[in-house]
Every structure is written in C-alpha cells, then in structure tokens.
CSV table of C-alpha atoms in Angstrom, one decimal:
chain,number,residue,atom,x,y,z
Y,249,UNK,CA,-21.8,-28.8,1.8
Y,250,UNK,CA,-22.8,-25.7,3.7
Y,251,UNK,CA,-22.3,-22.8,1.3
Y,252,UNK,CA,-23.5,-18.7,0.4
Y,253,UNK,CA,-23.5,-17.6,-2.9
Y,254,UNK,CA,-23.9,-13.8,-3.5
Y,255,UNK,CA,-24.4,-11.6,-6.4
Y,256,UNK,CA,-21.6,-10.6,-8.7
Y,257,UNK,CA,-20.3,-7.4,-7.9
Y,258,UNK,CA,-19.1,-4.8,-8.6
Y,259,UNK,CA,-22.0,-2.6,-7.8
Y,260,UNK,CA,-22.2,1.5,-8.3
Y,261,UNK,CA,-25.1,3.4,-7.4
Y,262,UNK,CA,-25.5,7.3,-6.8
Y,263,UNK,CA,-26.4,8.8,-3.5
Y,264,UNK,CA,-29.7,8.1,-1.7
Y,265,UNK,CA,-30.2,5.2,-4.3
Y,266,UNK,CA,-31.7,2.0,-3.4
Y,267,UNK,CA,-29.7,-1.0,-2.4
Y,268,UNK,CA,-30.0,-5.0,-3.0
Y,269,UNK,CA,-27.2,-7.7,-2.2
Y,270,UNK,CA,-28.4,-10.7,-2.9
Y,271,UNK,CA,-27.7,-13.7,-1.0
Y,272,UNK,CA,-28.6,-17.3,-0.7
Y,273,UNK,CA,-27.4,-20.4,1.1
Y,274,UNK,CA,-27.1,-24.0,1.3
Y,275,UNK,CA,-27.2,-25.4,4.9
Y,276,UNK,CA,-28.4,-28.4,7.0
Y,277,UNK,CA,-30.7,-27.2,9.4
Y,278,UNK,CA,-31.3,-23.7,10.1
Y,279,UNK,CA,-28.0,-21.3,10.8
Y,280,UNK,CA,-27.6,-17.8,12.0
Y,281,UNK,CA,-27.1,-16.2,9.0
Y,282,UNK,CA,-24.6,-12.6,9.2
Y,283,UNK,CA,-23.3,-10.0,6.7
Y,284,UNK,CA,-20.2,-8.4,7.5
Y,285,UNK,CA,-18.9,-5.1,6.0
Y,286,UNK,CA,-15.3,-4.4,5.2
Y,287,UNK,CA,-14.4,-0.8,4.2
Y,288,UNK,CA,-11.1,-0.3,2.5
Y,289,UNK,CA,-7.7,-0.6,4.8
Y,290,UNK,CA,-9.9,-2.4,7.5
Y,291,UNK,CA,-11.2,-5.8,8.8
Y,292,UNK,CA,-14.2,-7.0,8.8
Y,293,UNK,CA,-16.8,-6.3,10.9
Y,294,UNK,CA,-20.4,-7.5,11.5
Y,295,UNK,CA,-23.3,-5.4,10.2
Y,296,UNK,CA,-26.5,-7.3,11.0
Y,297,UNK,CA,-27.1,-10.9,11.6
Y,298,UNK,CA,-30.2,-12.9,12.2
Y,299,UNK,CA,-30.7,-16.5,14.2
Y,300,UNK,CA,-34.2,-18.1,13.3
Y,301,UNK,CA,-36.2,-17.8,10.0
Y,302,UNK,CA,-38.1,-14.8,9.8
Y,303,UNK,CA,-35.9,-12.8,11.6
Y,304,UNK,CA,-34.8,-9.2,10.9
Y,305,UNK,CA,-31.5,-7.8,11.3
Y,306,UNK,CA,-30.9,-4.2,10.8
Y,307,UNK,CA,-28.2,-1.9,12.0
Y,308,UNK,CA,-27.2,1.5,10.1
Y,309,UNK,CA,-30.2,1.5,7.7
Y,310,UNK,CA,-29.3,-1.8,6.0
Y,311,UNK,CA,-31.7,-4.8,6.8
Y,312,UNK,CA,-31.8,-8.4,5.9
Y,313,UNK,CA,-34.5,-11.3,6.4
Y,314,UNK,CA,-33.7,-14.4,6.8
Y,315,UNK,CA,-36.4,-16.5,4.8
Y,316,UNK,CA,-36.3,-20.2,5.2
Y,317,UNK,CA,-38.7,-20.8,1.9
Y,318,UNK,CA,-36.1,-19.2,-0.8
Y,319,UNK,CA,-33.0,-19.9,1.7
Y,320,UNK,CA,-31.8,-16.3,1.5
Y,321,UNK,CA,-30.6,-13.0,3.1
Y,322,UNK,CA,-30.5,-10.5,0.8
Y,323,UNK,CA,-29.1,-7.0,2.0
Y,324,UNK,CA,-31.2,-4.0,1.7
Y,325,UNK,CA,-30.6,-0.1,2.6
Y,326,UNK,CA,-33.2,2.3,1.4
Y,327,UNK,CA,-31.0,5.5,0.9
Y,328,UNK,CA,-26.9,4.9,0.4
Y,329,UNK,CA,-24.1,7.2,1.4
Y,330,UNK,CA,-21.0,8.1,0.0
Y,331,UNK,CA,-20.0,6.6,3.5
Y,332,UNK,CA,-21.3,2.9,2.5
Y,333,UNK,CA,-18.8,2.4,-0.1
Y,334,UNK,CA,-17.2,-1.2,1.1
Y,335,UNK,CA,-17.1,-4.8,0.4
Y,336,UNK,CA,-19.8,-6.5,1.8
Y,337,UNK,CA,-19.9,-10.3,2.7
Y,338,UNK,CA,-23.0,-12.9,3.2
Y,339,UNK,CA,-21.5,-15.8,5.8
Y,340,UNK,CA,-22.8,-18.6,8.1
Y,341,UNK,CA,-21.5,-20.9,10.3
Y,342,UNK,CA,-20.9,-24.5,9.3
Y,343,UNK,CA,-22.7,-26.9,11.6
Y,344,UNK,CA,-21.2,-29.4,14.3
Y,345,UNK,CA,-18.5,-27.8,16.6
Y,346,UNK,CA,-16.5,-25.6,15.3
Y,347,UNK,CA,-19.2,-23.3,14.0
Y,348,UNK,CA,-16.4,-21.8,11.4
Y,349,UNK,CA,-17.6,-19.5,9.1
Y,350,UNK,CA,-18.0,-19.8,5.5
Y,351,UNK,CA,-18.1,-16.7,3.5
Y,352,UNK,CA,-19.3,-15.8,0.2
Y,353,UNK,CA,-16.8,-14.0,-2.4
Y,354,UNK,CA,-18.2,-10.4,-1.4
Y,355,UNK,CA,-19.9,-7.8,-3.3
Y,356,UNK,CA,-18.1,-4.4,-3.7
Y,357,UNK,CA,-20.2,-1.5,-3.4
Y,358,UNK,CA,-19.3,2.2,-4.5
Y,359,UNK,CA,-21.2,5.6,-4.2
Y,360,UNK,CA,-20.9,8.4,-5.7
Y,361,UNK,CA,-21.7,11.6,-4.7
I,206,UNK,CA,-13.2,-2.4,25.0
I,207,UNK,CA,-10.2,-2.7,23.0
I,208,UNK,CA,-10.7,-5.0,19.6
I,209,UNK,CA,-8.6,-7.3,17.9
I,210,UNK,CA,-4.8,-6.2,17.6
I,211,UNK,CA,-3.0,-7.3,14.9
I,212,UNK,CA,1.1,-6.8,13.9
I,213,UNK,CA,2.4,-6.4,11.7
I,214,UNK,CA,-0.2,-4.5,9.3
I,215,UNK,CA,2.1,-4.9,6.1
I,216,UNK,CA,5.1,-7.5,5.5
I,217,UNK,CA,6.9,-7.6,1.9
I,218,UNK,CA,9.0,-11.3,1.7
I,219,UNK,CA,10.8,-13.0,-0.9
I,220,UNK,CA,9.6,-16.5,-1.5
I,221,UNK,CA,10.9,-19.5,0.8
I,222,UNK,CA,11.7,-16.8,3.3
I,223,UNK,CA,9.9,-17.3,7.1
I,224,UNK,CA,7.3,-14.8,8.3
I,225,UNK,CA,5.0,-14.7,11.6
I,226,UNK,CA,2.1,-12.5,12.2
I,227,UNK,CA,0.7,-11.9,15.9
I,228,UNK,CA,-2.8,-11.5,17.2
I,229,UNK,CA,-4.2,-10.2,20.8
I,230,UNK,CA,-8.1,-11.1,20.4
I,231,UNK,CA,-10.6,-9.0,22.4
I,232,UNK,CA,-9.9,-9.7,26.4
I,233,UNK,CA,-11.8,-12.5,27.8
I,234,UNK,CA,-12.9,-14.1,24.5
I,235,UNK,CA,-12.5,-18.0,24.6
I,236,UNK,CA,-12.0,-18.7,20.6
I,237,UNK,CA,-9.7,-17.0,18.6
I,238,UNK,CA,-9.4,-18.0,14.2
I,239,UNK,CA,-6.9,-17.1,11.8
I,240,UNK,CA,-8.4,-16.5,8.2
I,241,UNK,CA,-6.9,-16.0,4.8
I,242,UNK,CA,-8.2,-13.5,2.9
I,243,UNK,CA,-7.3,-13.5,-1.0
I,244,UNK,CA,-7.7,-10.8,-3.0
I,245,UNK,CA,-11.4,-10.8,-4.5
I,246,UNK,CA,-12.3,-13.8,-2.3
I,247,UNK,CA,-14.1,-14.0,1.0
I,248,UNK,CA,-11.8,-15.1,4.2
I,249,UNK,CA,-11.1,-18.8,4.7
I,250,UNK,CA,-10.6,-20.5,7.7
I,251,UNK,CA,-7.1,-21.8,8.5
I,252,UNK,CA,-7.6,-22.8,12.1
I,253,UNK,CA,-9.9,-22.4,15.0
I,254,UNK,CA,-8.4,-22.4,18.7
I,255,UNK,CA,-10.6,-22.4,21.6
I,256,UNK,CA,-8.5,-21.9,24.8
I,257,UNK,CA,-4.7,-23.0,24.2
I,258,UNK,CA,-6.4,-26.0,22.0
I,259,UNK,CA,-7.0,-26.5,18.8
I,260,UNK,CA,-10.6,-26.9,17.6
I,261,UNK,CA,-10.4,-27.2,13.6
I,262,UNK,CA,-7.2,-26.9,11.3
I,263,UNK,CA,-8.1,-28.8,8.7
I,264,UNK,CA,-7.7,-26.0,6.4
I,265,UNK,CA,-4.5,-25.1,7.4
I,266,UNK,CA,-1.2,-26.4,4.9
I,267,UNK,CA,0.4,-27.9,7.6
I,268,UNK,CA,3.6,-28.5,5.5
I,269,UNK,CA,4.3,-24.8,5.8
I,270,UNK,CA,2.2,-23.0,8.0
I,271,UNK,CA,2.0,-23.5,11.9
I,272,UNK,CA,0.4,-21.7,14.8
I,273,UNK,CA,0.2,-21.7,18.6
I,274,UNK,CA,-1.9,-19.7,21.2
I,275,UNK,CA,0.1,-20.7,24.5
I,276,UNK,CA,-1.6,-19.4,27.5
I,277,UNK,CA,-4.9,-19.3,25.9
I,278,UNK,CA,-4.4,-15.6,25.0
I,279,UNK,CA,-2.4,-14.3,22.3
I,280,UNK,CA,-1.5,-15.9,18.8
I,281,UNK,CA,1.3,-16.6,16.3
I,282,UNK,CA,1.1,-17.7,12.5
I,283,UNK,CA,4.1,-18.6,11.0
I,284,UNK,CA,4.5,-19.4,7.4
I,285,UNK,CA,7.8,-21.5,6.5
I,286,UNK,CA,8.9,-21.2,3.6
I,287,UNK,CA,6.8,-19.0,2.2
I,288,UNK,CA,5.3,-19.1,-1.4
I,289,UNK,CA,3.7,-17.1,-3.8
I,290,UNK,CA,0.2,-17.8,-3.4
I,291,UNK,CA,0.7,-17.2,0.5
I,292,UNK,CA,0.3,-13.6,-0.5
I,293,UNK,CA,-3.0,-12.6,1.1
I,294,UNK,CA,-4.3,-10.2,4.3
I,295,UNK,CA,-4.2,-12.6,7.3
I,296,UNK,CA,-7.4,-12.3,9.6
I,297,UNK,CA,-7.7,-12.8,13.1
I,298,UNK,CA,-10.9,-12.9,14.9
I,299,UNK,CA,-12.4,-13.5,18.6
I,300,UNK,CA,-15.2,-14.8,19.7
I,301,UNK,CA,-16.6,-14.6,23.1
I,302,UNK,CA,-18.3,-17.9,23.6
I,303,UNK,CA,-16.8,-21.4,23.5
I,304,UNK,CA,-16.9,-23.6,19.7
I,305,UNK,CA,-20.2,-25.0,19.5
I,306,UNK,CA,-22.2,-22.2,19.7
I,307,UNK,CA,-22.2,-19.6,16.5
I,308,UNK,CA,-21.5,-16.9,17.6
I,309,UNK,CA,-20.4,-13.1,16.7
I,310,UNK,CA,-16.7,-12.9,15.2
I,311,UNK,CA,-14.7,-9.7,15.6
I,312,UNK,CA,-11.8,-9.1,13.1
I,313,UNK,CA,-8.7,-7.2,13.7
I,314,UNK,CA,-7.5,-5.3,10.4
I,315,UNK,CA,-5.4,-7.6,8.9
I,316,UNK,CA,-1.7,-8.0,8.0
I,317,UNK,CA,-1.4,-8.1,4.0
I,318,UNK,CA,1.2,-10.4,3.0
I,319,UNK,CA,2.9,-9.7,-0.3
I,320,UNK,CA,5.4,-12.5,-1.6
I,321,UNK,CA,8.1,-11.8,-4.0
C-alpha cells in the first residue's frame, strides 16, 4: 500500500549547518507529496508541499522536490537555526476519496547554538 | 483566521475510566479528522468526517472509541473504557475542501492523553 519512509532520526547539527531529511514513497499514481513541522508543545503544521513531479516547495529556507524517478522528497535547508529544532514529518495522501494522510515516523531535528 | 481549537490540552485518567476531547476546526472548512499521535510515531488516522458524515473510520476501534460532528461544525472523541495504549496526543485537523480532493490539513495542538 501507499507508504513514506524517512530517515532515522535523531539528527543534531550546529548552527548554519547544512540540512537533509530524506524521504521516499510508495504510491499509485502520482500524489501531492507535504512535509509538516511540529515544534515541541505544538501541532503540526505544513511547511512546504508539492503537487506534480518536478515540483518545488519551499517556505522558510527549507525546500523539497518531488522527483518521480527515485520516488522522493527529501527536505533540504541550506543554513539551520537554533529556531528549526522540531520533529519533522514526510506524508501523502492515500488515493480514492478520502485522501487521508499517511505519515512517516518523523525525524527529530536539534540545533545547537 | 482563527485555527484549529482543541480542549482539553492535557487529561490524566485511570484505565477503563471515560474521556472526551473537543475540536472547533478552522470556520468554513468542510472536512474535519481526528489523528492519534503515539509517542515517536507519525499521526494515524482514526476517522475522517466531511460535513456531519462520516467519510473513513476504518481505523477507528470502534469497540471503544466513538465520535460525532453534529451540525457539521464542531467534534467530540470519546474513548470508553479507556486503556493503556490509548495514551497518545489526539489531533484534530480541518481541511477546506470536500474528501476527494488532497488537500492542506491544519492541526490544532493536541490534547495528550496519559492512562494510568
């Protein structure tokens, strides 16, 4: 079935280091594809999200493509802040009607100063 | 706009006790979900409503949990009787456009669930 697998985390980087989340998926036909971005004591809420192949979505400095060939949508920022410290989560809808969303376990992210 | 309101944030329960969590989704938005969230895991689905109707609960434990969004705008979860592995944040989320069509979810912030 429709699924996203995303890199173990946890992940720690310093200050204006360079991020990846990997992410792939498993999908009939071609989904939007969204990360979402839940910082501690809150919900989640969307980051970027792309509908087609070849797409880029970027919002706050991270981007992600969504490339059809290697069926992923891996998370990048060039320069992380102390600020960016969260869980982050890969998801896409599941096809035919109720367009639920299946997420992927998350990936925790901390930065230190 | 105002987003997703949840109550309570926090509820501490003893097992086979009854609790219910409420949800106002974002005003105007058609499709409202109810995930659970366990800790170190992404959300799951529990059940979809679009309107007063329910689109998809075939996720939900039907034995134990239940949930109803009369008038097409607000939301209950109930979970009756309650067991350890129900401990979890419950998500609610709204979406703008009918089921059928992805599209963007917002999330309130949860109501963690800790059974005892």
């Amino acid at each position: 079935g429709d699924s996203v697998t995303q890199m173990e985390g946890p992940v720690t980087l310093s200050e204006e280091a360079f991020l990846t989340i990997n992410c792939t998926y498993t999908a009939t036909g071609y989904p939007s594809l969204f990360w979402y971005v839940q910082y501690p004591g809150e919900g989640l809420q969307l980051l970027l999200k792309a509908t087609k192949a070849d797409d880029k979505g970027s919002n706050k400095g991270f981007e992600a493509t969504y490339r059809k060939e290697t069926t992923s949508f891996h998370l990048e920022k060039g320069s992380v802040q102390v600020s960016d410290s969260a869980v982050y989560f890969c998801a896409l809808p599941l096809q035919g009607g109720s367009e639920k969303l299946v997420f992927g376990k998350g990936t925790k992210l901390t930065v230190n100063p | 706009e105002a987003g997703v309101a949840q109550s309570p944030r926090y509820k501490i329960i003893e097992k086979r006790q009854s609790v219910a969590f409420w949800c106002n989704p974002i005003s105007g938005h058609a499709t409202l979900y109810w995930y659970q969230q366990i800790l170190g895991q992404g959300p799951k689905l529990l059940i979809q409503f679009q309107n007063n109707g329910v689109v998809d609960d075939s996720q939900l434990p039907k034995d134990r949990f239940s949930a109803e969004r009369l008038k097409g705008v607000d939301s209950t979860l109930k979970i009756q009787p309650a067991k350890l592995e129900d401990s979890a944040v419950y998500l609610c989320a709204s979406s703008f456009r009918l089921a059928g069509n992805a599209d963007t979810q917002y999330f309130g912030p949860g109501t963690r669930l800790t059974v005892l």
